[in-house]
Coordinates of N, CA and C in Angstrom, one line a residue:
X1 N 141.1 263.5 153.6 CA 142.0 262.5 154.1 C 142.7 261.9 152.9
X2 N 144.0 261.6 153.2 CA 144.7 261.1 152.1 C 144.4 259.6 151.9
X3 N 144.6 259.1 150.7 CA 144.3 257.7 150.4 C 145.1 256.8 151.2
X4 N 146.3 257.1 151.4 CA 147.2 256.2 152.2 C 146.7 256.0 153.6
X5 N 146.2 257.1 154.2 CA 145.7 257.1 155.6 C 144.4 256.3 155.6
X6 N 143.6 256.5 154.6 CA 142.3 255.8 154.5 C 142.5 254.3 154.4
X7 N 143.4 253.9 153.5 CA 143.7 252.5 153.3 C 144.3 251.9 154.6
X8 N 145.1 252.6 155.3 CA 145.7 252.1 156.6 C 144.6 251.9 157.6
X9 N 143.7 252.9 157.7 CA 142.6 252.9 158.6 C 141.7 251.7 158.3
X10 N 141.4 251.5 157.0 CA 140.5 250.4 156.6 C 141.2 249.0 157.0
X11 N 142.4 248.9 156.7 CA 143.2 247.7 156.9 C 143.3 247.4 158.4
X12 N 143.5 248.4 159.2 CA 143.5 248.3 160.7 C 142.2 247.8 161.2
X13 N 141.1 248.4 160.8 CA 139.8 248.0 161.2 C 139.5 246.6 160.8
X14 N 139.8 246.2 159.6 CA 139.6 244.8 159.1 C 140.5 243.9 159.9
X15 N 141.7 244.2 160.2 CA 142.5 243.4 161.0 C 142.0 243.2 162.4
X16 N 141.5 244.3 163.0 CA 140.9 244.2 164.3 C 139.6 243.3 164.3
X17 N 138.8 243.4 163.3 CA 137.6 242.6 163.2 C 138.0 241.2 163.1
X18 N 139.0 240.8 162.2 CA 139.4 239.5 162.0 C 140.0 238.9 163.3
X19 N 140.9 239.7 164.0 CA 141.5 239.2 165.3 C 140.4 239.1 166.3
X20 N 139.5 240.0 166.4 CA 138.5 240.0 167.4 C 137.5 238.8 167.2
X21 N 137.2 238.6 166.0 CA 136.3 237.4 165.6 C 137.0 236.1 166.0
X22 N 138.3 236.0 165.6 CA 139.1 234.8 165.9 C 139.2 234.6 167.4
X23 N 139.5 235.6 168.1 CA 139.6 235.5 169.6 C 138.2 235.1 170.2
X24 N 137.1 235.7 169.7 CA 135.8 235.3 170.2 C 135.5 233.9 169.9
X25 N 135.8 233.4 168.7 CA 135.5 232.0 168.4 C 136.4 231.1 169.2
X26 N 137.6 231.4 169.4 CA 138.5 230.6 170.2 C 138.1 230.5 171.6
X27 N 137.7 231.7 172.2 CA 137.3 231.8 173.6 C 136.0 231.0 173.8
X28 N 135.1 231.1 172.8 CA 133.8 230.3 172.9 C 134.1 228.8 172.8
X29 N 135.0 228.4 172.0 CA 135.3 227.0 171.8 C 136.0 226.5 173.1
X30 N 136.9 227.3 173.6 CA 137.6 226.9 174.9 C 136.7 226.8 176.0
X31 N 135.7 227.7 176.1 CA 134.7 227.6 177.2 C 133.9 226.4 177.1
X32 N 133.4 226.1 175.9 CA 132.6 224.9 175.7 C 133.4 223.6 176.0
X33 N 134.7 223.5 175.6 CA 135.5 222.4 175.9 C 135.7 222.2 177.4
X34 N 135.9 223.4 178.1 CA 136.2 223.3 179.5 C 134.9 222.9 180.3
X35 N 133.7 223.4 179.8 CA 132.4 223.0 180.4 C 132.2 221.5 180.2
X36 N 132.4 221.0 179.0 CA 132.3 219.6 178.8 C 133.2 218.8 179.6
X37 N 134.4 219.2 179.8 CA 135.4 218.5 180.6 C 134.9 218.5 182.1
X38 N 134.4 219.6 182.6 CA 133.9 219.8 183.9 C 132.7 218.8 184.2
X39 N 131.8 218.8 183.2 CA 130.6 217.9 183.3 C 131.1 216.4 183.4
X40 N 132.0 216.1 182.5 CA 132.5 214.7 182.5 C 133.2 214.3 183.8
X41 N 134.0 215.3 184.3 CA 134.6 215.0 185.6 C 133.6 214.9 186.7
X42 N 132.6 215.7 186.7 CA 131.5 215.6 187.7 C 130.8 214.3 187.6
X43 N 130.5 213.8 186.4 CA 129.9 212.5 186.2 C 130.7 211.4 186.8
X44 N 132.0 211.5 186.5 CA 133.0 210.4 186.9 C 133.1 210.4 188.5
X45 N 133.1 211.6 189.1 CA 133.2 211.7 190.5 C 131.9 211.2 191.2
X46 N 130.8 211.5 190.6 CA 129.5 211.0 191.1 C 129.4 209.5 191.0
X47 N 129.8 208.9 189.9 CA 129.8 207.5 189.7 C 130.7 206.8 190.7
X48 N 131.9 207.4 190.9 CA 132.9 206.9 191.9 C 132.3 206.9 193.3
X49 N 131.7 208.0 193.7 CA 131.1 208.1 195.1 C 129.9 207.2 195.2
X50 N 129.1 207.1 194.2 CA 127.9 206.2 194.2 C 128.4 204.7 194.4
X51 N 129.5 204.4 193.7 CA 130.0 203.0 193.8 C 130.5 202.8 195.2
X52 N 131.2 203.8 195.8 CA 131.7 203.7 197.1 C 130.6 203.5 198.2
X53 N 129.5 204.3 198.0 CA 128.4 204.2 198.9 C 127.7 202.8 198.8
X54 N 127.6 202.4 197.5 CA 127.0 201.1 197.3 C 127.8 200.0 197.9
X55 N 129.1 200.1 197.8 CA 130.0 199.1 198.3 C 129.9 199.0 199.8
X56 N 129.8 200.2 200.5 CA 129.6 200.2 201.9 C 128.3 199.6 202.3
X57 N 127.3 199.9 201.6 CA 125.9 199.4 201.8 C 125.9 197.9 201.7
X58 N 126.5 197.4 200.6 CA 126.5 195.9 200.3 C 127.3 195.2 201.4
X59 N 128.4 195.8 201.9 CA 129.2 195.2 202.9 C 128.4 195.1 204.2
X60 N 127.7 196.2 204.5 CA 126.9 196.2 205.8 C 125.7 195.2 205.7
X61 N 125.0 195.2 204.6 CA 123.9 194.2 204.4 C 124.4 192.8 204.4
X62 N 125.6 192.5 203.8 CA 126.1 191.2 203.8 C 126.5 190.8 205.2
X63 N 127.0 191.7 206.0 CA 127.4 191.3 207.4 C 126.1 191.0 208.2
X64 N 125.1 191.8 208.0 CA 123.8 191.6 208.7 C 123.1 190.3 208.3
X65 N 123.1 190.0 207.0 CA 122.5 188.8 206.5 C 123.3 187.6 207.0
X66 N 124.6 187.7 207.0 CA 125.4 186.6 207.6 C 125.1 186.3 209.0
X67 N 125.0 187.4 209.8 CA 124.6 187.2 211.2 C 123.2 186.6 211.3
X68 N 122.3 187.0 210.5 CA 121.0 186.5 210.5 C 121.0 185.0 210.2
X69 N 121.8 184.6 209.3 CA 121.9 183.1 209.0 C 122.5 182.3 210.2
X70 N 123.5 182.9 210.9 CA 124.0 182.3 212.1 C 123.0 182.2 213.1
X71 N 122.2 183.2 213.4 CA 121.2 183.2 214.4 C 120.1 182.3 214.0
X72 N 119.8 182.1 212.7 CA 118.8 181.2 212.3 C 119.1 179.7 212.6
X73 N 120.4 179.5 212.8 CA 120.8 178.1 213.2 C 120.9 177.9 214.7
X74 N 120.1 178.7 215.4 CA 120.2 178.7 216.9 C 120.0 177.3 217.5
X75 N 119.3 176.5 216.9 CA 119.0 175.1 217.4 C 120.3 174.3 217.5
X76 N 121.3 174.7 216.7 CA 122.6 173.9 216.7 C 123.5 174.3 217.9
X77 N 123.1 175.4 218.5 CA 123.9 175.9 219.7 C 123.2 175.3 221.0
X78 N 124.0 174.8 221.9 CA 123.4 174.4 223.2 C 122.6 175.5 223.8
X79 N 121.4 175.1 224.3 CA 120.5 176.1 224.9 C 121.1 177.0 225.9
X80 N 122.0 176.5 226.8 CA 122.6 177.2 227.9 C 123.5 178.3 227.4
X81 N 124.1 178.3 226.2 CA 125.0 179.3 225.8 C 124.5 180.2 224.7
X82 N 123.3 180.0 224.2 CA 122.8 180.7 223.1 C 122.8 182.2 223.3
X83 N 122.2 182.7 224.4 CA 122.1 184.1 224.7 C 123.5 184.8 224.8
X84 N 124.4 184.2 225.5 CA 125.7 184.7 225.6 C 126.4 184.7 224.2
X85 N 126.3 183.6 223.5 CA 127.0 183.5 222.2 C 126.4 184.6 221.2
X86 N 125.1 184.7 221.2 CA 124.5 185.6 220.3 C 124.8 187.1 220.7
X87 N 124.8 187.3 222.0 CA 125.2 188.7 222.4 C 126.6 189.0 222.0
X88 N 127.5 188.0 222.2 CA 128.9 188.3 221.8 C 129.0 188.5 220.3
X89 N 128.2 187.8 219.5 CA 128.2 188.0 218.0 C 127.7 189.4 217.6
X90 N 126.7 189.8 218.3 CA 126.1 191.1 218.0 C 127.1 192.2 218.3
X91 N 127.7 192.1 219.5 CA 128.7 193.0 220.0 C 129.9 193.1 219.1
X92 N 130.4 191.9 218.7 CA 131.5 191.8 217.8 C 131.2 192.4 216.4
X93 N 130.0 192.2 215.9 CA 129.6 192.8 214.6 C 129.7 194.3 214.7
X94 N 129.1 194.8 215.7 CA 129.1 196.3 215.9 C 130.5 196.9 216.0
X95 N 131.3 196.2 216.8 CA 132.7 196.7 217.0 C 133.5 196.6 215.7
X96 N 133.2 195.7 214.8 CA 134.0 195.6 213.6 C 133.3 196.3 212.4
X97 N 132.2 196.9 212.7 CA 131.4 197.6 211.6 C 131.1 199.0 212.0
X98 N 132.0 199.9 212.0 CA 131.7 201.3 212.5 C 130.6 202.0 211.7
X99 N 130.3 201.5 210.5 CA 129.2 202.1 209.8 C 127.8 201.8 210.4
X100 N 127.7 200.8 211.3 CA 126.5 200.5 212.0 C 126.3 201.5 213.2
X101 N 125.1 201.9 213.4 CA 124.9 202.7 214.6 C 124.5 201.8 215.8
X102 N 123.9 200.7 215.4 CA 123.5 199.7 216.4 C 123.0 198.4 215.8
X103 N 123.0 197.4 216.5 CA 122.5 196.1 216.0 C 121.6 195.5 217.1
X104 N 120.6 194.8 216.7 CA 119.7 194.2 217.8 C 119.2 192.9 217.2
X105 N 118.7 192.1 218.2 CA 118.0 190.9 217.8 C 116.8 190.8 218.8
X106 N 115.6 190.4 218.3 CA 114.4 190.3 219.1 C 113.9 188.9 218.7
X107 N 113.5 188.1 219.8 CA 113.0 186.8 219.6 C 111.6 186.7 220.2
X108 N 110.8 185.9 219.5 CA 109.5 185.7 220.0 C 109.6 184.9 221.3
X109 N 108.7 185.1 222.3 CA 108.7 184.4 223.6 C 108.9 182.9 223.4
X110 N 109.8 182.3 224.1 CA 110.0 180.9 224.1 C 110.7 180.3 222.9
X111 N 111.1 181.2 221.9 CA 111.7 180.7 220.7 C 113.2 180.4 220.8
X112 N 113.9 181.2 221.4 CA 115.4 181.0 221.5 C 115.8 179.9 222.5
X113 N 115.1 179.9 223.6 CA 115.3 178.8 224.6 C 114.1 178.8 225.6
X114 N 114.3 177.9 226.5 CA 113.2 177.8 227.5 C 113.6 178.4 228.9
X115 N 114.5 179.3 228.8 CA 115.1 179.9 230.0 C 114.6 181.3 230.4
X116 N 113.4 181.7 229.8 CA 112.9 183.0 230.0 C 112.8 183.4 231.5
X117 N 112.3 182.5 232.3 CA 112.1 182.8 233.8 C 113.5 183.1 234.4
X118 N 114.5 182.4 234.0 CA 115.8 182.5 234.6 C 116.4 183.9 234.2
X119 N 116.1 184.4 233.0 CA 116.7 185.7 232.5 C 115.8 186.9 232.7
X120 N 114.6 186.7 233.3 CA 113.7 187.8 233.4 C 114.3 189.0 234.1
X121 N 114.2 190.2 233.4 CA 114.8 191.4 233.9 C 116.3 191.6 233.9
X122 N 117.0 190.6 233.3 CA 118.4 190.7 233.3 C 118.8 191.5 232.0
X123 N 120.1 192.0 231.9 CA 120.5 192.7 230.7 C 120.3 191.9 229.5
X124 N 119.8 192.4 228.4 CA 119.5 191.7 227.2 C 118.2 191.0 227.2
X125 N 117.4 191.1 228.2 CA 116.1 190.5 228.3 C 115.1 191.5 228.8
X126 N 113.8 191.3 228.5 CA 112.8 192.2 229.1 C 112.3 191.6 230.4
X127 N 111.3 192.2 231.0 CA 110.8 191.8 232.3 C 110.3 190.3 232.3
X128 N 109.8 189.8 231.1 CA 109.4 188.4 231.1 C 110.5 187.4 230.7
X129 N 111.7 188.0 230.5 CA 112.8 187.1 230.1 C 113.0 186.9 228.6
X130 N 112.2 187.5 227.8 CA 112.4 187.4 226.4 C 113.7 188.0 226.0
X131 N 114.4 187.3 225.0 CA 115.7 187.7 224.6 C 115.6 188.9 223.6
X132 N 116.1 190.1 224.1 CA 116.0 191.3 223.3 C 117.2 192.1 223.5
X133 N 118.2 191.9 222.6 CA 119.5 192.6 222.7 C 119.6 193.8 221.8
X134 N 120.1 194.9 222.3 CA 120.3 196.1 221.5 C 121.6 196.6 221.8
X135 N 122.6 196.4 220.9 CA 123.9 197.0 221.1 C 124.1 198.3 220.3
X136 N 124.6 199.3 220.9 CA 124.8 200.6 220.2 C 126.0 201.3 220.8
X137 N 126.5 202.3 220.0 CA 127.6 203.1 220.4 C 127.1 204.1 221.4
X138 N 127.8 204.3 222.5 CA 127.5 205.3 223.5 C 128.9 205.8 224.0
X139 N 129.2 207.1 223.9 CA 130.4 207.6 224.3 C 131.6 206.9 223.6
X140 N 131.4 206.5 222.4 CA 132.5 205.8 221.6 C 132.7 204.4 222.0
X141 N 131.9 203.8 222.8 CA 132.0 202.4 223.2 C 130.7 201.7 222.9
X142 N 130.8 200.4 222.6 CA 129.7 199.5 222.4 C 129.0 199.2 223.7
X143 N 127.7 199.4 223.9 CA 127.0 199.1 225.1 C 125.7 198.4 224.8
X144 N 125.3 197.5 225.7 CA 124.1 196.8 225.7 C 123.0 197.7 226.3
X145 N 122.0 198.0 225.5 CA 120.9 198.9 226.0 C 119.6 198.2 225.9
X146 N 118.6 198.7 226.7 CA 117.3 198.1 226.6 C 116.6 198.5 225.3
X147 N 116.0 197.6 224.7 CA 115.3 197.9 223.4 C 113.8 198.1 223.7
X148 N 113.5 199.4 223.8 CA 112.2 199.8 224.3 C 111.0 199.6 223.3
X149 N 111.4 199.4 222.0 CA 110.4 199.3 221.0 C 110.1 197.8 220.7
X150 N 110.5 196.9 221.5 CA 110.4 195.5 221.3 C 109.0 195.0 221.2
X151 N 108.1 195.5 222.0 CA 106.7 195.1 221.9 C 106.1 195.3 220.6
X152 N 106.2 196.5 220.0 CA 105.6 196.8 218.7 C 106.4 196.0 217.6
X153 N 107.7 195.8 217.8 CA 108.4 195.0 216.9 C 107.9 193.6 216.9
X154 N 107.7 193.0 218.0 CA 107.3 191.6 218.1 C 105.9 191.4 217.5
X155 N 105.0 192.4 217.6 CA 103.7 192.3 217.0 C 103.7 192.1 215.5
X156 N 104.7 192.7 214.9 CA 104.8 192.6 213.4 C 105.8 191.7 212.9
X157 N 106.5 190.9 213.8 CA 107.6 190.1 213.4 C 107.1 188.8 212.7
X158 N 107.7 188.6 211.5 CA 107.4 187.3 210.8 C 108.0 186.1 211.5
X159 N 107.6 184.9 211.1 CA 108.1 183.7 211.7 C 109.4 183.2 211.1
X160 N 110.0 184.0 210.2 CA 111.3 183.7 209.6 C 112.3 184.7 210.0
X161 N 113.6 184.4 210.0 CA 114.6 185.3 210.3 C 114.5 186.5 209.3
X162 N 114.7 187.7 209.9 CA 114.5 188.9 209.1 C 115.6 189.9 209.4
X163 N 116.1 190.5 208.4 CA 116.9 191.7 208.5 C 116.1 192.9 208.2
X164 N 115.8 193.7 209.2 CA 114.8 194.8 208.9 C 115.5 196.0 208.2
X165 N 114.7 196.8 207.6 CA 115.2 198.0 207.0 C 115.6 199.0 208.1
X166 N 116.6 199.9 207.8 CA 116.9 200.9 208.8 C 115.6 201.7 209.2
X167 N 115.5 202.0 210.4 CA 114.3 202.8 210.9 C 114.7 203.6 212.1
X168 N 113.9 204.6 212.3 CA 114.1 205.5 213.4 C 113.4 204.9 214.6
X169 N 114.1 204.8 215.7 CA 113.5 204.3 216.9 C 114.2 204.9 218.1
X170 N 113.5 205.0 219.2 CA 114.0 205.6 220.4 C 114.9 204.5 221.2
X171 N 116.0 204.9 221.6 CA 116.9 203.9 222.3 C 117.2 204.3 223.7
X172 N 116.7 205.4 224.1 CA 116.9 205.9 225.5 C 115.6 205.7 226.3

């Protein structure tokens, strides 16, 4: 082989090695930059969605606690309108808070008023007349339903107003 051809071949191979190495380094660096950017974007999106969920949760808990404070002041309401007023408040809260599945209030016997005998078996009361309202969505509308888990709830209910943690319960 002639010297000129050998030198051309060696220079071509060296050039290919340099170009290949440069391309490999650049590709590797671009991949790592893109991966880092993707991770950063994922962290930002996760933080955004976590904040959004937290905001919805705080809004819901604030609404429930505000309602609990109003219900705690039950003695300031005339006895004759307490049940209707509180039922309207629960219904209104549910209608204005689509993130709620349902809202309810359960009162110990004789606590909300002395009208249990008058309300026995009526909507929003149990057979003894205890005030037990459960509003929930059904067919896209807010409806008053019987709260079947009231007896077990009453057994464990503290003597202070309480906003309970979400829990699974039968509503039918």
